[in-house]
Tab-separated table of C-alpha atoms in Angstrom:
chain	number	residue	atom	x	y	z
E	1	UNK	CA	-8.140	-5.838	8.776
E	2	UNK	CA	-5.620	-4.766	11.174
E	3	UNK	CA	-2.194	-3.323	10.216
E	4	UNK	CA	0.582	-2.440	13.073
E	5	UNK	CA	3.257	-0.290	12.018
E	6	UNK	CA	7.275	0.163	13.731
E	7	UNK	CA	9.002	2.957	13.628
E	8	UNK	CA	10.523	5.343	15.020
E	9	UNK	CA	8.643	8.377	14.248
E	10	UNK	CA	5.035	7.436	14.979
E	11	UNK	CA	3.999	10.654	13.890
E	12	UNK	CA	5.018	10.266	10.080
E	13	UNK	CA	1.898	7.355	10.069
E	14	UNK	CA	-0.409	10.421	10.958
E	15	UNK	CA	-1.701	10.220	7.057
E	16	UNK	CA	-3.448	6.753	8.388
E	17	UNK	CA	-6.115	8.916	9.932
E	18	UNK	CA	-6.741	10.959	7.242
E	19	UNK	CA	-9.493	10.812	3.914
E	20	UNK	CA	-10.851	7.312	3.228
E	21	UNK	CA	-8.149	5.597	5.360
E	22	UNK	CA	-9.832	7.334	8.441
E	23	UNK	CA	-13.068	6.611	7.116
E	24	UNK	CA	-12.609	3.223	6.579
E	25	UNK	CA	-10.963	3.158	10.781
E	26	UNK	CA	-14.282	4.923	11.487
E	27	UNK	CA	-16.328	2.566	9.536
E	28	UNK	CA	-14.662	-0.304	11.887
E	29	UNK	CA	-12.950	-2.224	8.896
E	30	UNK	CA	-8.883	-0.991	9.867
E	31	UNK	CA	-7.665	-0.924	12.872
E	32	UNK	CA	-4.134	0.808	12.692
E	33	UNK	CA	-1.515	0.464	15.489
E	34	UNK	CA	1.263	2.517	15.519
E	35	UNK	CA	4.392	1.650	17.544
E	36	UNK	CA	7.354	3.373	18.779
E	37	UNK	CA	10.416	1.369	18.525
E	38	UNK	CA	12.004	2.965	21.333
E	39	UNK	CA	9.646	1.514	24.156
E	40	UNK	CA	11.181	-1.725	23.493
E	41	UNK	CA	15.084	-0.242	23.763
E	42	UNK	CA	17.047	-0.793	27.089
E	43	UNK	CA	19.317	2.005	27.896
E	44	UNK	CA	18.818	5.686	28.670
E	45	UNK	CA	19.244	7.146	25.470
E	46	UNK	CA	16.710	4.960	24.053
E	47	UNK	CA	19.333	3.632	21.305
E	48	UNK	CA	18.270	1.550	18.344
E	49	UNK	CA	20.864	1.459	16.053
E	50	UNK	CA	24.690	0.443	16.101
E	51	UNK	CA	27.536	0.579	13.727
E	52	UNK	CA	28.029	-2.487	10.892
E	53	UNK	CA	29.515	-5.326	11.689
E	54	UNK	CA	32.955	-5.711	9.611
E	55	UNK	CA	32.988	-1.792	9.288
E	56	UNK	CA	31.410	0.596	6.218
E	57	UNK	CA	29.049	3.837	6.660
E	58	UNK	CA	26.243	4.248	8.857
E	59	UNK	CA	24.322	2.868	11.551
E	60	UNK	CA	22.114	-0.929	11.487
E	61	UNK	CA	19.269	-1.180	13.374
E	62	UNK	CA	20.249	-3.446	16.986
E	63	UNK	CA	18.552	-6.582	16.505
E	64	UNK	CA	17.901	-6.743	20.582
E	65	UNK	CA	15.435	-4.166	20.392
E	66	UNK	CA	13.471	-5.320	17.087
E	67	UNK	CA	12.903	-8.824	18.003
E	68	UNK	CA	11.221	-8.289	21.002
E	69	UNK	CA	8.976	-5.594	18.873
E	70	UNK	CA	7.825	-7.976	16.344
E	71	UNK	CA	7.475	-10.741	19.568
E	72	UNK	CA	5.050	-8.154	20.773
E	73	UNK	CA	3.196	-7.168	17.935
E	74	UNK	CA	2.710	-10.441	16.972
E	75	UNK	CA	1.067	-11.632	20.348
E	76	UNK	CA	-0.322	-7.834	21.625
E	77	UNK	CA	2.358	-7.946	24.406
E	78	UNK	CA	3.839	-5.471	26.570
E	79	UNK	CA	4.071	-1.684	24.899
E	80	UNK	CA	2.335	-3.378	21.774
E	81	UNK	CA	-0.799	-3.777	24.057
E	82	UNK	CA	-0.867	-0.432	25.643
E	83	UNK	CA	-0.746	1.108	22.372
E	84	UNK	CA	-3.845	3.108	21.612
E	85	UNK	CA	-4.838	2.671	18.013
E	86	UNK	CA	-5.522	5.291	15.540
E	87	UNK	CA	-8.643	7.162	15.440
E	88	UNK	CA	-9.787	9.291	12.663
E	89	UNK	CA	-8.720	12.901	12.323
E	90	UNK	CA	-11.836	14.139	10.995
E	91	UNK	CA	-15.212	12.393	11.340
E	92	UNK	CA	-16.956	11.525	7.452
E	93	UNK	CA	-20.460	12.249	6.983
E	94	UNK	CA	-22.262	8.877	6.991
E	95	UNK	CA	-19.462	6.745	8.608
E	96	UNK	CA	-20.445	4.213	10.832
E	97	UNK	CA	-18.178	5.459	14.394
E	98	UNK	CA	-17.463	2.861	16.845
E	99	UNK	CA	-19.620	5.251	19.585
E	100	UNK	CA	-16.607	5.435	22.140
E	101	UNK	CA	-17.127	1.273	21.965
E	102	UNK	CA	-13.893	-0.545	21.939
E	103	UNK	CA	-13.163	-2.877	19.055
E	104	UNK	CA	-11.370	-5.741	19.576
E	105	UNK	CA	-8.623	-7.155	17.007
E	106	UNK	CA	-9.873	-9.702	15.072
E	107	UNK	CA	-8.908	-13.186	16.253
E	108	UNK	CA	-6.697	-14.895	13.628
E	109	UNK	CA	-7.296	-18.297	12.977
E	110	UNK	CA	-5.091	-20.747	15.138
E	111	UNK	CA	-1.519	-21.067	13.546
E	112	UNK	CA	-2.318	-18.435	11.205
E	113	UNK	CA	0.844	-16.438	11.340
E	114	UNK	CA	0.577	-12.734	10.440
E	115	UNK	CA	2.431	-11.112	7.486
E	116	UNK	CA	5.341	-9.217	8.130
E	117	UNK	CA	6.450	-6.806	5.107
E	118	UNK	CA	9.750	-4.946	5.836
E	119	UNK	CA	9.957	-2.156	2.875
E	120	UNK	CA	13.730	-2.168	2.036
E	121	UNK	CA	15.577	-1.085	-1.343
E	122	UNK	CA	16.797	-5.041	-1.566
E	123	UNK	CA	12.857	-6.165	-2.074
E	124	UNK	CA	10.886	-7.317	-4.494
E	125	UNK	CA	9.384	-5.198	-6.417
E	126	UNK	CA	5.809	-3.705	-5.049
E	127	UNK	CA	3.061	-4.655	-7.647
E	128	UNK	CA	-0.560	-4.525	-7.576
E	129	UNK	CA	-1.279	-7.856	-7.370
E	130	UNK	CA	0.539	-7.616	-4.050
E	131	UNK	CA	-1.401	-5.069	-2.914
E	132	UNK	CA	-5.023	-7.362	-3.753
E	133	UNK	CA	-3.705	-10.385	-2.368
E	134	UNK	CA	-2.665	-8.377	1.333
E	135	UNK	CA	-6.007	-7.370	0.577
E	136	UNK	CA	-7.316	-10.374	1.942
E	137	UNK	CA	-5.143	-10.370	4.683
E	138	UNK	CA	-6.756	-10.168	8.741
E	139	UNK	CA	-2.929	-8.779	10.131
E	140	UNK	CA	-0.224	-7.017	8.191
E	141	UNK	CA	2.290	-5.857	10.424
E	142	UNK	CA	5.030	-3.068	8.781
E	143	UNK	CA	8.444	-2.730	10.046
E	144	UNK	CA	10.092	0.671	9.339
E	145	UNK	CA	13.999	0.189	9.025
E	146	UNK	CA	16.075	3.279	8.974
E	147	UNK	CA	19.913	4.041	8.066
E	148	UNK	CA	21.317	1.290	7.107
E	149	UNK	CA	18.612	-0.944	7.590
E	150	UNK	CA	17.727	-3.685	9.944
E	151	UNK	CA	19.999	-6.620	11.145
E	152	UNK	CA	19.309	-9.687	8.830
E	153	UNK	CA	19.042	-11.568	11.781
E	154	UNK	CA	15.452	-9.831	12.817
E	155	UNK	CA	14.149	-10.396	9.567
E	156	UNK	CA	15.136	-14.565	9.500
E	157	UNK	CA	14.296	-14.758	13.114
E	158	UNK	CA	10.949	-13.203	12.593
E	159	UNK	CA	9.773	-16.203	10.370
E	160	UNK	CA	9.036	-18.130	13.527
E	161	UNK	CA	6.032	-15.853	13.863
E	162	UNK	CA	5.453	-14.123	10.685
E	163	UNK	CA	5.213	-15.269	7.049
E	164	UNK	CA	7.845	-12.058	6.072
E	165	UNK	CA	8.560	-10.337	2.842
E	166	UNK	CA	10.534	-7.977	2.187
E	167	UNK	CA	9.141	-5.404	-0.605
E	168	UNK	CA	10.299	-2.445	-2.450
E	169	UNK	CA	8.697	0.500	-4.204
E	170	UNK	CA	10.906	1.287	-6.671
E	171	UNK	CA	14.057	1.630	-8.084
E	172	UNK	CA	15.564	4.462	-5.166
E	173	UNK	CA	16.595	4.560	-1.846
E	174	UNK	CA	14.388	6.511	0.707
E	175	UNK	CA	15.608	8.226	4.443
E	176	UNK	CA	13.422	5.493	5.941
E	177	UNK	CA	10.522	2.704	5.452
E	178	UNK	CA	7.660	5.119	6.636
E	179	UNK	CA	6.782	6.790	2.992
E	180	UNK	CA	6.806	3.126	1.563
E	181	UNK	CA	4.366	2.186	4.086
E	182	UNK	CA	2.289	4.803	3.535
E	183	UNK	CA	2.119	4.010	-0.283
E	184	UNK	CA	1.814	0.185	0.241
E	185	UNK	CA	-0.914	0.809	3.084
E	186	UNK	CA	-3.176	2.910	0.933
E	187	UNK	CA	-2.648	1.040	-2.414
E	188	UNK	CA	-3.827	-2.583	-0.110
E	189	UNK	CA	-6.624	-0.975	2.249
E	190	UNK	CA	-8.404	0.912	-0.828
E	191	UNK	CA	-9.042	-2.367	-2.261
E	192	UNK	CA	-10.855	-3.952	0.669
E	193	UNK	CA	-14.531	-4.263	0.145
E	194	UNK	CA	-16.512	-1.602	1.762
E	195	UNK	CA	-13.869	1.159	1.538
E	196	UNK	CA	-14.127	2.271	-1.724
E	197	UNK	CA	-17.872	3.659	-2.173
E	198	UNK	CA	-17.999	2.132	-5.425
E	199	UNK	CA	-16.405	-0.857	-6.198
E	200	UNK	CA	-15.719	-0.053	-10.182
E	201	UNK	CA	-13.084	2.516	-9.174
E	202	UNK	CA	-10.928	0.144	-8.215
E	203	UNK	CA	-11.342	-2.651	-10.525
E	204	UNK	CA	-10.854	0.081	-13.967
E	205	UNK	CA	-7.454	1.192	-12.158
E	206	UNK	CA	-3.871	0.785	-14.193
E	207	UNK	CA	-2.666	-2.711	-13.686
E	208	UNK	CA	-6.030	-4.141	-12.907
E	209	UNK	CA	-5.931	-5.641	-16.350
E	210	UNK	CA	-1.898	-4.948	-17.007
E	211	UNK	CA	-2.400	-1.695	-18.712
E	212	UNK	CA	-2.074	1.212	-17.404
E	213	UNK	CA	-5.451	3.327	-17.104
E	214	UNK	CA	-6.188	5.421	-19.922
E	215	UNK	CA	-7.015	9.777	-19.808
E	216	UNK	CA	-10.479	10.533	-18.170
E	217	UNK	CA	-12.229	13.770	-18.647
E	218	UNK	CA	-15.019	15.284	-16.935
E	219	UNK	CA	-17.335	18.765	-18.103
E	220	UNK	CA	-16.991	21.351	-19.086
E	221	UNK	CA	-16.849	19.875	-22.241
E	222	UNK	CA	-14.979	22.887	-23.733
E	223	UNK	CA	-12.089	24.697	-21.708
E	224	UNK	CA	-9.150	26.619	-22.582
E	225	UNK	CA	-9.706	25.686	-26.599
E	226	UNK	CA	-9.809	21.817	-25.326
E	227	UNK	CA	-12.584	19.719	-25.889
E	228	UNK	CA	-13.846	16.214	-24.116
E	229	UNK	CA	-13.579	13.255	-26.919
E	230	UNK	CA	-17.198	13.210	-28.873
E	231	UNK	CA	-17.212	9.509	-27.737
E	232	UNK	CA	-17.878	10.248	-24.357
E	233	UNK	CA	-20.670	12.215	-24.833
E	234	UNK	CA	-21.891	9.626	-27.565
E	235	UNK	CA	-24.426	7.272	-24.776
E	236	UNK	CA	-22.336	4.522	-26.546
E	237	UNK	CA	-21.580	2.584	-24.208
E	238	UNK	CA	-20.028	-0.122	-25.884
E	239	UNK	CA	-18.147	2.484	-28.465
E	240	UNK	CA	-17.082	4.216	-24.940
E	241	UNK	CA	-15.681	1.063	-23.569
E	242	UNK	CA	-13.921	0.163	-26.914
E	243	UNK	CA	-12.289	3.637	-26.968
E	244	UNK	CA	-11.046	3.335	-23.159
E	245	UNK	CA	-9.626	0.289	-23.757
E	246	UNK	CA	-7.857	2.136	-27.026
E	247	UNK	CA	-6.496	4.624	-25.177
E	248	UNK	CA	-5.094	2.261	-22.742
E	249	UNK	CA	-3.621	-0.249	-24.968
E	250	UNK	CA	-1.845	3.642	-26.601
E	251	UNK	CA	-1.170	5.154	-23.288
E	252	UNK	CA	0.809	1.699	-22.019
E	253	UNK	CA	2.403	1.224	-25.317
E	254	UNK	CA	3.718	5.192	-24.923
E	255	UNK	CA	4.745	5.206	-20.856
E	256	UNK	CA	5.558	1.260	-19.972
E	257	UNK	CA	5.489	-0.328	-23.192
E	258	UNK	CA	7.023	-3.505	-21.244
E	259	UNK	CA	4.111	-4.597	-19.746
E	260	UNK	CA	2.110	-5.342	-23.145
E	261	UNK	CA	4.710	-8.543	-22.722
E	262	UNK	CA	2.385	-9.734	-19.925
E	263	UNK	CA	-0.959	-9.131	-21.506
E	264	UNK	CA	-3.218	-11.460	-23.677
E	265	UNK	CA	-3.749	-9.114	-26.096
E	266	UNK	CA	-7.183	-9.908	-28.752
E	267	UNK	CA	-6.999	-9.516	-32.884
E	268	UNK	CA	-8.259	-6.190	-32.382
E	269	UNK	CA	-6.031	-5.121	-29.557
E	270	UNK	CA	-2.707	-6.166	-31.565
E	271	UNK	CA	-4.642	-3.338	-34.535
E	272	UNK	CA	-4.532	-0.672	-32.769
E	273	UNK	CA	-1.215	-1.011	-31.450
E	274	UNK	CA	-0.436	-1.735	-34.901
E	275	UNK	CA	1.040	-4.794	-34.700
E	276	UNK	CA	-1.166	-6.701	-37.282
């Protein structure tokens, strides 16, 4: 996969090179490209940003300088091309290392239009099933807005090239698009086969199934007066299972009892939660 990121502090995308994200660009399965808005501005001061049409507070981001951006990005034009892509900031025992080789982005297929996601407060909502279907994605390119966002205009323009969605993680309003990246990013890329080192972490997560994960425990199996459930330690495995999806089913009822809405829920299930 290869993501591209805009923005206009490059350096807040440093976490891309860090942990399993910089083992996975080591391990040649992300390439990250990180852009600086400002190579694609035209006047001395580098400006990106003007005031709102029809008046109000704060600045919008100049449509003039992101469209050529996202022309670039798309096609790995101009400044896009002479970006230098990420490398890892610490090298993982047992990665795979590209050897000082260069590795090329991979070719998408012909009129296969990368996706565009533009994290803004007006999205939809972030799920996981977003994150496993970008998954599967060969080019996810992120535009960073700041202030008060980006002119419409970019975002409807950029459908010629992109298939575009606009996504948010929550319910708040953040300085600027990088932290959402960074949370989007990580929750997509550790879901790509090869990245995780085993391939059950991921598919026991919260919302995997709609329920959020239950409490996991590991030894001592006594500290500070607090013991490990007897099940675990029972070699059980089916009673183990049966009490992790227990603990779920309480856990979700408890913290985000609206998503038992969205879950077929067995004769058993519907017991514990004590709906029968």
């Amino acid at each position: 996969m290869r993501i591209d990121v805009v923005t206009i502090f490059p350096e807040y995308l440093d976490p891309f090179r860090h942990a399993l994200l910089g083992k996975a660009i080591e391990n040649g399965i992300l390439q990250v490209g990180v852009h600086n808005l400002r190579q694609w501005t035209h006047d001395v001061h580098q400006a990106v940003d003007s005031t709102p049409c029809g008046g109000g507070p704060g600045m919008v981001m100049k449509p003039d300088v992101w469209g050529p951006a996202l022309d670039d990005v798309a096609a790995g034009t101009g400044p896009a091309a002479a970006t230098a892509d990420l490398v890892s900031a610490t090298p993982h025992k047992g990665a795979v290392t590209a050897g000082g080789v260069e590795i090329k982005r991979p070719e998408a297929p012909q009129g296969d239009k990368p996706l565009l996601v533009v994290p803004t407060p007006a999205g939809a909502q972030f799920t996981q099933e977003m994150a496993a279907r970008w998954s599967q994605e060969r080019h996810v390119v992120f535009a960073c807005g700041r202030y008060e966002g980006i002119d419409q205009r970019v975002v409807e323009d950029a459908e010629n090239r992109y298939r575009v969605e606009e996504v948010s993680i929550g319910d708040y309003v953040l300085i600027g698009g990088e932290v959402a990246v960074l949370v989007m990013a990580e929750a997509m890329v550790r879901l790509i086969s090869g990245v995780l080192g085993n391939r059950a972490s991921h598919e026991e997560d919260s919302f995997q199934d709609g329920l959020l994960e239950g409490p996991s425990y590991t030894r001592p199996r006594e500290w500070r007066g607090l013991e490990v459930p007897e099940v675990l330690f029972s070699g059980n495995h089916a009673k183990i299972e049966q009490w992790r999806r227990e603990q779920s089913l309480l856990r979700t009822r408890q913290r985000r009892p609206e998503l038992l809405d969205q879950v077929e829920l067995s004769t058993s299930d519907r017991q514990v939660l004590g709906w029968d």
